Coordinates of C-alpha atoms in Angstrom, one line a residue:
Chain B
M1 CA -42.0 -95.1 -28.4
I2 CA -39.0 -92.9 -29.1
T3 CA -39.1 -90.9 -32.0
I4 CA -36.5 -88.2 -33.1
K5 CA -37.0 -85.8 -35.8
N6 CA -34.7 -83.8 -37.9
L7 CA -32.9 -83.4 -34.6
S8 CA -29.8 -80.9 -34.9
F9 CA -27.0 -80.4 -32.1
A10 CA -23.7 -78.6 -31.5
Y11 CA -21.4 -78.3 -28.5
K12 CA -20.0 -74.7 -28.6
R13 CA -17.5 -75.3 -31.2
E14 CA -18.8 -79.0 -32.8
R15 CA -21.5 -79.9 -34.5
L16 CA -22.5 -83.3 -33.7
F17 CA -26.0 -84.1 -35.2
S18 CA -27.8 -82.5 -38.1
E19 CA -31.2 -83.8 -39.1
L20 CA -30.8 -86.7 -37.4
N21 CA -34.0 -89.2 -37.4
L22 CA -34.8 -92.1 -35.5
S23 CA -37.3 -94.3 -34.0
I24 CA -37.0 -96.8 -31.6
K25 CA -39.9 -99.4 -30.4
P26 CA -40.9 -100.3 -27.2
G27 CA -40.1 -104.2 -26.3
G28 CA -36.1 -104.5 -27.4
I29 CA -32.8 -103.7 -26.0
C30 CA -31.4 -101.9 -28.2
G31 CA -27.7 -101.3 -29.0
L32 CA -26.2 -97.8 -29.5
L33 CA -22.9 -98.3 -30.9
G34 CA -20.3 -96.0 -32.7
K35 CA -16.6 -94.9 -32.5
N36 CA -15.5 -92.4 -29.8
G37 CA -16.7 -88.8 -30.0
A38 CA -19.7 -90.3 -32.3
G39 CA -22.3 -88.7 -30.2
K40 CA -23.5 -91.9 -28.2
T41 CA -23.7 -90.0 -24.9
T42 CA -24.9 -86.9 -26.1
L43 CA -27.9 -88.8 -27.8
L44 CA -28.8 -90.1 -24.5
K45 CA -28.5 -87.1 -23.0
L46 CA -30.7 -85.3 -25.0
M47 CA -33.2 -89.0 -24.3
A48 CA -32.7 -87.7 -20.7
G49 CA -33.3 -84.3 -21.1
L50 CA -29.9 -83.2 -19.7
L51 CA -29.2 -81.6 -23.5
F52 CA -31.8 -79.6 -25.5
P53 CA -31.8 -79.6 -29.0
Q54 CA -31.2 -76.8 -31.0
T55 CA -33.4 -77.7 -33.9
G56 CA -36.0 -80.9 -34.2
S57 CA -37.9 -82.7 -31.6
I58 CA -37.3 -85.7 -29.6
S59 CA -40.4 -87.6 -28.3
I60 CA -40.5 -90.2 -25.8
M61 CA -44.1 -92.4 -24.8
G62 CA -45.7 -88.9 -25.7
N63 CA -43.5 -86.7 -23.6
S64 CA -40.8 -84.5 -24.7
P65 CA -37.8 -84.7 -22.4
M66 CA -36.6 -81.3 -22.5
K67 CA -39.3 -80.5 -20.1
R68 CA -38.4 -82.9 -17.4
S69 CA -42.0 -83.6 -16.3
P70 CA -42.0 -85.6 -13.3
E71 CA -44.1 -88.2 -15.2
F72 CA -41.4 -88.7 -17.9
L73 CA -38.8 -88.9 -15.0
Q74 CA -40.8 -91.6 -13.4
D75 CA -40.1 -93.7 -16.1
L76 CA -36.6 -92.8 -16.9
I77 CA -33.5 -94.5 -15.6
F78 CA -30.2 -92.4 -16.7
L79 CA -27.1 -94.4 -15.5
P80 CA -24.1 -92.5 -17.3
E81 CA -20.6 -93.7 -17.3
V82 CA -19.2 -91.5 -14.9
F83 CA -21.5 -91.0 -11.9
G84 CA -21.5 -90.1 -8.2
L85 CA -23.2 -91.5 -5.1
P86 CA -24.2 -90.1 -1.9
P87 CA -22.4 -91.3 1.4
V88 CA -25.6 -93.0 2.2
T89 CA -26.1 -96.8 2.8
P90 CA -27.9 -99.0 0.5
E91 CA -31.2 -98.7 2.8
Q92 CA -31.0 -95.1 3.2
Y93 CA -30.5 -94.6 -0.3
K94 CA -33.7 -96.6 -1.0
M95 CA -35.4 -94.5 2.0
L96 CA -34.2 -91.2 0.0
Y97 CA -34.9 -92.1 -3.9
S98 CA -37.6 -94.5 -3.8
P99 CA -40.4 -92.6 -2.7
F100 CA -40.1 -90.5 -6.0
Y101 CA -40.9 -93.8 -8.1
P102 CA -44.6 -94.7 -7.5
K103 CA -43.9 -98.2 -9.1
F104 CA -40.7 -98.9 -7.0
S105 CA -40.4 -102.7 -6.2
S106 CA -38.6 -103.0 -2.9
D107 CA -38.9 -106.7 -3.2
R108 CA -37.1 -106.8 -6.3
F109 CA -34.4 -104.1 -5.1
D110 CA -33.3 -106.5 -2.6
S111 CA -33.3 -109.7 -4.6
L112 CA -31.0 -108.1 -7.2
L113 CA -28.3 -106.6 -4.6
E114 CA -28.6 -109.9 -3.5
D115 CA -27.7 -111.5 -7.0
F116 CA -25.3 -108.5 -7.4
E117 CA -23.8 -109.9 -4.0
I118 CA -24.2 -106.0 -2.2
T119 CA -23.5 -105.8 1.1
N120 CA -26.3 -103.5 2.9
G121 CA -23.7 -102.1 6.1
K122 CA -21.2 -100.2 3.6
K123 CA -21.6 -96.7 2.7
L124 CA -21.9 -96.3 -1.3
N125 CA -19.3 -93.7 -1.8
A126 CA -16.7 -96.7 -0.2
F127 CA -18.1 -99.0 -3.0
S128 CA -15.7 -99.8 -5.8
Y129 CA -16.7 -98.6 -9.4
G130 CA -18.2 -101.7 -10.4
Q131 CA -20.5 -102.0 -7.4
K132 CA -21.6 -98.6 -7.6
K133 CA -22.4 -99.7 -11.2
K134 CA -24.2 -102.8 -9.6
F135 CA -26.0 -101.1 -7.3
L136 CA -27.8 -98.6 -9.8
I137 CA -28.4 -101.2 -12.1
A138 CA -30.7 -102.7 -9.2
F139 CA -32.0 -99.6 -8.4
G140 CA -32.9 -98.7 -12.1
L141 CA -34.3 -101.7 -12.8
A142 CA -36.3 -102.1 -9.2
T143 CA -37.6 -98.5 -10.3
N144 CA -39.8 -100.3 -12.8
G145 CA -39.4 -97.3 -15.5
R146 CA -40.4 -97.8 -19.1
L147 CA -37.4 -96.1 -20.3
L148 CA -33.2 -97.3 -19.3
L149 CA -31.0 -95.3 -20.7
L150 CA -27.3 -97.3 -20.0
D151 CA -23.9 -95.7 -21.2
E152 CA -21.4 -98.1 -21.0
P153 CA -23.2 -100.3 -18.3
T154 CA -20.5 -103.4 -18.5
N155 CA -17.3 -101.3 -18.2
G156 CA -16.0 -101.7 -14.9
L157 CA -17.6 -104.9 -14.2
D158 CA -16.3 -108.1 -13.8
I159 CA -17.1 -111.5 -15.6
P160 CA -19.3 -112.8 -12.9
S161 CA -21.3 -109.3 -12.7
K162 CA -21.3 -109.0 -16.2
S163 CA -23.4 -112.1 -16.5
Q164 CA -25.3 -111.5 -13.7
F165 CA -25.7 -108.1 -15.2
R166 CA -27.1 -109.8 -19.1
K167 CA -29.7 -111.8 -16.5
A168 CA -30.7 -109.0 -14.5
V169 CA -31.6 -107.0 -18.1
A170 CA -33.0 -109.7 -20.0
S171 CA -35.2 -110.3 -16.8
C172 CA -37.0 -106.8 -16.8
L173 CA -37.5 -106.9 -20.6
E174 CA -41.2 -106.4 -21.4
D175 CA -43.4 -105.5 -24.3
D176 CA -44.0 -101.6 -23.1
R177 CA -40.1 -101.5 -22.0
I178 CA -37.4 -99.6 -24.1
L179 CA -33.6 -100.3 -22.8
I180 CA -30.9 -98.6 -24.9
I181 CA -27.7 -99.6 -24.2
S182 CA -24.8 -97.6 -25.6
T183 CA -21.3 -99.5 -25.3
H184 CA -18.1 -100.4 -26.7
Q185 CA -17.4 -103.4 -25.6
A186 CA -20.1 -105.1 -27.9
R187 CA -19.2 -108.5 -26.9
D188 CA -20.6 -108.4 -23.5
L189 CA -24.1 -107.7 -24.9
E190 CA -24.2 -109.3 -28.4
S191 CA -27.1 -112.3 -26.9
L192 CA -29.5 -109.2 -25.7
I193 CA -29.3 -106.6 -28.0
D194 CA -31.7 -106.2 -30.7
P195 CA -32.1 -103.9 -32.7
I196 CA -28.9 -102.3 -33.4
I197 CA -28.0 -98.8 -34.0
I198 CA -24.9 -97.6 -35.1
I199 CA -24.2 -93.7 -35.8
D200 CA -21.3 -92.3 -37.2
E201 CA -20.3 -88.5 -37.7
G202 CA -23.6 -87.1 -36.4
R203 CA -26.1 -89.5 -38.6
M204 CA -27.3 -92.8 -37.8
I205 CA -26.1 -94.7 -40.5
F206 CA -27.9 -97.9 -39.4
N207 CA -30.8 -99.1 -37.7
Q208 CA -31.7 -102.7 -37.9
S209 CA -32.7 -106.0 -36.2
T210 CA -30.8 -108.8 -35.7
E211 CA -33.5 -110.7 -37.9
A212 CA -33.1 -108.6 -40.9
I213 CA -29.4 -108.5 -40.8
S214 CA -29.1 -112.4 -40.8
S215 CA -31.3 -112.4 -43.6
K216 CA -29.4 -109.5 -45.6
L217 CA -25.7 -110.3 -44.2
K218 CA -23.5 -113.6 -44.0
V219 CA -20.1 -114.5 -42.7
I220 CA -17.8 -116.9 -44.4
H221 CA -14.9 -118.3 -43.1
Q222 CA -12.5 -119.2 -45.8
P223 CA -8.7 -120.3 -46.0
G224 CA -8.0 -117.3 -48.6
P225 CA -8.5 -113.6 -48.6
P226 CA -11.9 -112.3 -50.2
G227 CA -11.8 -111.6 -54.5
E228 CA -12.5 -107.4 -54.9
G229 CA -15.9 -106.5 -54.2
E230 CA -16.9 -110.2 -53.3
A231 CA -16.7 -108.9 -49.2
L232 CA -18.2 -106.0 -47.6
F233 CA -15.7 -106.7 -44.7
S234 CA -13.1 -108.9 -44.2
E235 CA -11.0 -109.7 -41.0
K236 CA -7.6 -112.1 -41.1
T237 CA -8.0 -115.1 -38.5
L238 CA -6.1 -118.0 -37.5
E239 CA -7.8 -120.2 -39.7
G240 CA -7.9 -117.5 -42.4
F241 CA -10.4 -115.0 -43.3
M242 CA -13.7 -114.6 -42.1
V243 CA -15.7 -112.4 -44.6
V244 CA -19.0 -110.8 -44.3
A245 CA -20.9 -110.6 -47.4
E246 CA -24.1 -110.6 -48.8
N247 CA -26.6 -113.2 -48.1
H248 CA -28.3 -114.0 -51.6
D249 CA -28.7 -117.5 -50.9
N250 CA -30.5 -117.0 -47.3
E251 CA -27.8 -119.0 -45.8
E252 CA -28.1 -118.7 -42.0
S253 CA -25.0 -117.8 -40.2
H254 CA -24.0 -115.4 -37.2
I255 CA -22.4 -112.4 -37.2
D256 CA -21.2 -111.0 -34.6
L257 CA -21.3 -107.3 -33.3
E258 CA -17.7 -106.4 -33.9
M259 CA -17.8 -107.5 -37.4
L260 CA -20.8 -105.8 -38.2
F261 CA -20.1 -102.8 -36.8
N262 CA -16.9 -102.5 -38.6
T263 CA -18.7 -103.7 -42.2
V264 CA -21.1 -100.6 -41.5
I265 CA -18.4 -98.3 -40.6
N266 CA -16.5 -99.4 -43.2
N267 CA -19.3 -99.7 -46.2
S268 CA -22.3 -97.4 -45.0
A269 CA -23.6 -96.4 -48.5
R270 CA -23.3 -99.9 -49.4
I271 CA -24.8 -101.3 -46.5
S272 CA -27.8 -98.8 -46.8
R273 CA -28.9 -100.1 -50.2
I274 CA -28.6 -104.0 -49.1
F275 CA -31.1 -102.8 -46.3
Q276 CA -33.0 -100.2 -48.6
D277 CA -34.1 -103.4 -50.6
G278 CA -36.4 -104.7 -47.7
G279 CA -36.1 -106.7 -45.2
G280 CA -35.3 -103.9 -42.9
K281 CA -36.8 -102.0 -39.8
Chain M
M1 CA -50.9 -83.2 0.3
N2 CA -52.0 -80.7 -2.4
E3 CA -50.9 -81.4 -6.0
L4 CA -51.3 -78.5 -8.0
K5 CA -50.8 -78.6 -11.8
G6 CA -46.7 -79.1 -12.1
F7 CA -46.3 -78.8 -8.4
S8 CA -46.5 -81.5 -5.9
A9 CA -45.9 -80.7 -2.3
R10 CA -44.9 -84.0 -1.4
R11 CA -42.0 -84.6 -4.0
C12 CA -41.2 -81.0 -2.3
L13 CA -41.0 -82.1 0.9
L14 CA -39.4 -85.3 -0.1
L15 CA -36.6 -83.2 -1.6
I16 CA -36.2 -81.0 1.5
R17 CA -35.9 -84.0 3.5
N18 CA -33.1 -85.5 1.3
D19 CA -31.3 -82.3 1.5
L20 CA -31.2 -82.2 5.3
F21 CA -30.2 -85.7 5.3
L22 CA -27.4 -85.4 3.0
N23 CA -26.1 -82.3 4.7
R24 CA -26.5 -83.3 8.6
N25 CA -23.0 -83.7 9.2
Y26 CA -22.4 -80.3 7.7
L27 CA -25.3 -78.8 9.6
V28 CA -24.1 -80.7 13.0
I29 CA -20.4 -79.5 12.6
F30 CA -21.4 -76.0 11.9
L31 CA -23.6 -75.8 14.7
A32 CA -21.6 -77.6 17.4
A33 CA -19.0 -75.1 16.2
A34 CA -21.1 -71.6 16.6
A35 CA -22.2 -73.2 20.0
G36 CA -18.7 -73.7 21.1
L37 CA -17.7 -69.9 19.4
L38 CA -20.7 -68.9 21.4
F39 CA -19.7 -70.1 24.7
I40 CA -16.4 -68.8 24.1
L41 CA -17.4 -65.5 23.2
S42 CA -19.7 -65.2 26.3
G43 CA -17.7 -67.1 28.8
G44 CA -16.4 -63.5 30.4
R45 CA -20.0 -62.0 30.9
F46 CA -21.5 -65.5 32.0
F47 CA -19.3 -65.8 35.1
N48 CA -19.7 -61.9 36.0
G49 CA -23.2 -62.6 36.3
S50 CA -23.9 -60.2 33.3
A51 CA -27.8 -59.6 32.6
E52 CA -27.2 -60.7 28.7
V53 CA -24.8 -63.7 28.1
I54 CA -24.5 -62.2 24.5
A55 CA -26.1 -59.9 22.1
Y56 CA -28.5 -63.1 20.6
P57 CA -29.5 -61.3 17.6
N58 CA -26.2 -60.2 16.1
F59 CA -24.7 -63.4 16.6
Y60 CA -28.1 -65.0 15.0
G61 CA -27.0 -62.9 12.3
L62 CA -23.6 -63.6 11.7
I63 CA -24.4 -67.4 11.9
L64 CA -27.4 -67.5 9.9
F65 CA -25.5 -65.4 7.1
I66 CA -22.6 -67.4 7.3
L67 CA -24.5 -71.1 7.4
G68 CA -27.0 -70.0 4.9
L69 CA -24.5 -68.3 2.2
T70 CA -22.5 -71.4 2.4
I71 CA -25.0 -73.7 2.3
T72 CA -26.8 -72.3 -0.8
E73 CA -23.2 -72.2 -2.1
K74 CA -22.8 -76.2 -1.3
T75 CA -26.4 -77.4 -2.1
F76 CA -26.5 -75.5 -5.6
K77 CA -22.9 -76.8 -6.6
D78 CA -24.1 -80.2 -7.8
I79 CA -26.1 -78.6 -10.9
H80 CA -22.6 -77.8 -12.4
D81 CA -21.4 -80.9 -11.5
D82 CA -20.7 -83.4 -14.1
V83 CA -21.0 -86.2 -12.0
K84 CA -23.9 -85.3 -9.8
G85 CA -25.8 -83.2 -11.6
P86 CA -27.4 -85.7 -13.9
A87 CA -28.9 -87.8 -11.1
W88 CA -30.3 -84.5 -9.2
L89 CA -31.9 -83.4 -13.0
T90 CA -33.3 -86.6 -13.5
L91 CA -34.9 -87.2 -10.0
P92 CA -38.6 -87.3 -10.7
S93 CA -39.8 -83.7 -9.8
S94 CA -40.3 -81.2 -11.7
N95 CA -37.9 -77.7 -12.1
L96 CA -40.3 -75.8 -9.8
E97 CA -40.4 -78.4 -7.1
K98 CA -36.4 -78.9 -7.2
F99 CA -35.9 -75.0 -7.5
S100 CA -38.5 -74.7 -4.7
S101 CA -37.3 -77.5 -2.5
R102 CA -33.3 -75.8 -2.5
L103 CA -34.8 -72.2 -1.8
I104 CA -37.0 -73.2 1.3
F105 CA -34.1 -75.2 2.4
C106 CA -31.5 -72.4 2.2
T107 CA -33.9 -69.8 3.5
I108 CA -37.0 -70.8 5.9
V109 CA -35.5 -74.3 6.9
V110 CA -32.1 -72.9 8.0
A111 CA -33.4 -69.8 9.9
A112 CA -36.6 -71.6 11.3
G113 CA -33.6 -74.3 12.3
L114 CA -31.4 -71.4 14.1
M115 CA -33.9 -69.6 15.7
I116 CA -34.8 -73.3 17.2
F117 CA -31.2 -73.7 17.9
F118 CA -30.6 -70.0 19.7
F119 CA -33.8 -70.4 21.6
L120 CA -32.1 -74.0 22.8
I121 CA -29.0 -72.7 23.7
S122 CA -30.1 -69.8 25.6
L123 CA -32.2 -71.8 27.4
L124 CA -29.6 -74.2 28.6
W125 CA -27.2 -70.9 28.9
E126 CA -30.4 -69.9 31.1
G127 CA -30.2 -73.5 33.0
I128 CA -26.4 -72.8 33.4
H129 CA -26.5 -69.3 34.3
Y130 CA -29.0 -69.8 37.2
L131 CA -27.5 -72.4 38.9
L132 CA -24.2 -70.8 39.1
N133 CA -25.4 -67.0 39.7
E134 CA -28.8 -67.8 40.8
S135 CA -30.1 -65.0 38.7
S136 CA -32.0 -65.2 35.3
L137 CA -30.9 -64.4 32.0
R138 CA -33.1 -63.1 28.7
L139 CA -34.0 -66.0 26.9
F140 CA -33.4 -65.8 22.7
N141 CA -36.5 -64.4 21.2
P142 CA -36.6 -65.5 17.7
F143 CA -40.0 -63.2 17.4
K144 CA -38.0 -59.9 18.0
D145 CA -38.2 -56.9 15.6
K146 CA -34.3 -57.5 14.8
V147 CA -34.2 -60.9 14.9
L148 CA -36.7 -60.8 11.9
T149 CA -35.2 -58.3 10.3
I150 CA -31.9 -59.5 10.1
T151 CA -33.5 -63.2 8.7
Y152 CA -35.8 -60.7 6.1
I153 CA -32.5 -59.2 5.1
Y154 CA -30.7 -62.5 4.9
I155 CA -33.4 -63.9 2.5
I156 CA -32.9 -60.8 0.2
I157 CA -29.2 -61.0 0.1
Q158 CA -29.4 -65.0 0.0
S159 CA -31.6 -64.6 -2.9
L160 CA -28.8 -62.7 -5.2
L161 CA -26.2 -65.1 -4.1
M162 CA -28.7 -68.4 -5.0
L163 CA -28.9 -66.7 -8.2
G164 CA -25.1 -66.9 -8.4
A165 CA -24.9 -70.1 -7.5
I166 CA -27.3 -71.3 -10.4
Y167 CA -25.4 -69.0 -13.0
F168 CA -21.6 -69.7 -12.0
K169 CA -20.1 -73.3 -12.2
K170 CA -16.9 -72.2 -9.9
S171 CA -16.4 -69.7 -6.7
P172 CA -20.2 -68.5 -7.5
G173 CA -19.9 -66.5 -4.1
I174 CA -16.9 -64.3 -5.2
K175 CA -18.0 -63.9 -8.7
T176 CA -21.3 -63.2 -7.2
I177 CA -19.9 -60.1 -5.2
L178 CA -17.7 -59.3 -8.0
S179 CA -20.3 -58.8 -10.5
I180 CA -22.5 -56.9 -7.9
V181 CA -19.3 -54.4 -7.7
V182 CA -18.7 -54.2 -11.3
Y183 CA -22.9 -53.7 -11.9
V184 CA -22.9 -51.0 -8.9
L185 CA -20.1 -49.1 -10.6
V186 CA -21.1 -48.9 -14.2
F187 CA -24.5 -48.0 -12.6
T188 CA -23.1 -45.3 -10.6
I189 CA -20.9 -44.1 -13.3
L190 CA -24.2 -43.8 -15.6
V191 CA -26.2 -42.2 -12.7
A192 CA -23.8 -39.5 -11.8
M193 CA -23.3 -38.7 -15.4
A194 CA -26.9 -38.6 -16.1
I195 CA -27.5 -36.2 -13.2
K196 CA -24.3 -34.3 -14.2
I197 CA -26.3 -33.5 -17.4
F198 CA -29.8 -32.9 -16.8
F199 CA -29.4 -31.8 -13.1
G200 CA -26.1 -30.4 -12.7
G201 CA -27.4 -26.9 -12.0
S202 CA -29.0 -28.4 -8.7
F203 CA -26.1 -30.0 -7.5
W204 CA -22.6 -28.7 -6.1
N205 CA -20.6 -31.4 -7.5
L206 CA -21.1 -35.5 -8.7
L207 CA -21.1 -36.5 -5.2
V208 CA -24.8 -36.5 -4.9
G209 CA -25.3 -38.1 -1.2
R210 CA -28.1 -37.8 1.6
N211 CA -26.4 -34.9 3.1
I212 CA -26.5 -32.7 -0.2
M213 CA -30.3 -33.3 -0.3
N214 CA -31.1 -32.8 3.1
V215 CA -29.2 -29.2 3.1
P216 CA -32.0 -27.2 4.0
E217 CA -32.0 -24.4 1.5
L218 CA -32.1 -26.8 -1.1
A219 CA -35.1 -28.7 0.5
A220 CA -36.8 -25.5 1.1
R221 CA -36.6 -24.8 -2.8
N222 CA -38.9 -27.8 -3.2
D223 CA -37.0 -28.2 -6.4
I224 CA -38.2 -30.6 -8.8
P225 CA -34.5 -32.4 -9.3
I226 CA -34.8 -33.0 -5.3
K227 CA -38.3 -34.9 -5.7
I228 CA -37.2 -36.8 -8.2
W229 CA -34.2 -37.8 -6.3
S230 CA -36.3 -38.5 -3.7
M231 CA -38.4 -40.8 -5.6
I232 CA -35.8 -42.5 -6.9
T233 CA -34.2 -43.2 -3.3
F234 CA -37.7 -44.1 -2.5
S235 CA -38.5 -46.7 -5.8
V236 CA -34.9 -48.3 -5.3
R237 CA -35.5 -49.1 -1.4
I238 CA -39.1 -50.8 -2.6
V239 CA -37.8 -52.6 -5.2
F240 CA -35.0 -54.1 -2.8
R241 CA -37.3 -54.6 0.2
Y242 CA -40.3 -56.2 -2.1
F243 CA -39.5 -57.0 -5.4
F244 CA -35.4 -57.9 -5.7
A245 CA -35.6 -61.7 -3.9
P246 CA -38.6 -62.5 -6.1
L247 CA -36.9 -61.3 -9.3
C248 CA -33.6 -63.2 -8.3
W249 CA -36.2 -66.5 -7.6
V250 CA -37.9 -66.0 -11.0
I251 CA -34.6 -65.7 -13.0
G252 CA -33.1 -68.5 -11.0
Y253 CA -36.0 -70.8 -11.6
M254 CA -35.6 -70.1 -15.6
R255 CA -32.3 -70.8 -15.4
L256 CA -32.7 -74.0 -13.7
K257 CA -35.4 -74.9 -16.4
E258 CA -33.1 -74.7 -18.9
K259 CA -29.9 -76.3 -17.2
E260 CA -28.2 -78.5 -19.5
I261 CA -25.1 -80.7 -18.4

């Protein structure tokens, strides 16, 4: 369980979070969405203990990330968007770093490397960005840590790798594990993410399960533009208009993440009212 | 392994092993260059059948300072690196283990490694020298007073550079030296002013050095300022010898604990 209470954080000149409250339950893949500069990476770094909150507290499975205790770090895998790897082979990397993770599974690591088509002979620093990322994802999943923080994990992955990544991530989902994926590429992970958290201007403006979203919002395809006040968000498509509206009649529809994101960003106050009325998390 | 609360010797050793492994190329190249330099410097004496190929302790000191200080700067660079830093800081080990491992690596491992290296080199030289000149050389003795004193001074100086490497993101060596120069200048001016104000009558000018203190007439007066001065210099020596390095270690550890990246 992740509990963030009244968290405030600022870089030297810029206040990013003010009184942020958030709680994430284990057993799901939480999608962290937000515009550029909204604070997604900063929030992940705060959870990883790489940045410290100015006020407020973060508790992750009973640990304070600020302490960077070995017990907490053994359960943590943080994959930043920009990372470096030492000039060693995958086998040497395993030899150097796996002893720090008591739950590391060598078999799982080897099988993930095979799935990701990563060969053992080459040194890691000679890998392409996508290969490096796949390697780190494989290592991270093999550690069997309970908290995985992935910052833009599908950036730089080719189409087959994205599908392998989805498969690998889905297979590691367990009741006591929390995966938080920060991404701009919402479509890559649409099928996996639940719940969805959206942050904007240092505030969490949305934190709902996909079930709650389906029960409260619906998507309608219509030939003409929506009437005033009728739609929460609309987008012109080749066939007409795609409209997101309140789901008063429990109609089943699929709202994609990009539409949801735009709806929430453009109508945060109204969305908040809609979800306050039961059904939310 | 001994597992104290918050400190695991096993993890600390693993971290040292990793540092050694990841710096192996640098160490090998450096030591090969040192051996080459030693050979060039000692070449003349070597073929003349001189009793000692080179003043080993001095050369050991030179190599220890260059290697130790560069490796300190190199290893602690990671913590400021936005790319490498997160991986090191989130590696499952406590801040104390991370700090201790790098401290041990840059001091004990480097110094002990160099001692073994110099001993082996001297052994090699001994063999070659015996074959060429049929006489024996003096071997490098790691337990010689001079060698141990050099190592001790290195550990003290290294602690300061290590602190600088933890504090400064770029060019820690130069910035540490510059900081020391500034601190020493400011401290000297303040002390000189204080001495002039409070003990001005006992000195001829602002330059209060050992020579002045040793003037027999002054010493014979058994003046209080002279006693105070002796106490100050004695205290400074004690602090430098026994407390300076631990102080730098403690500050460095505290800084590492609150390092954000």
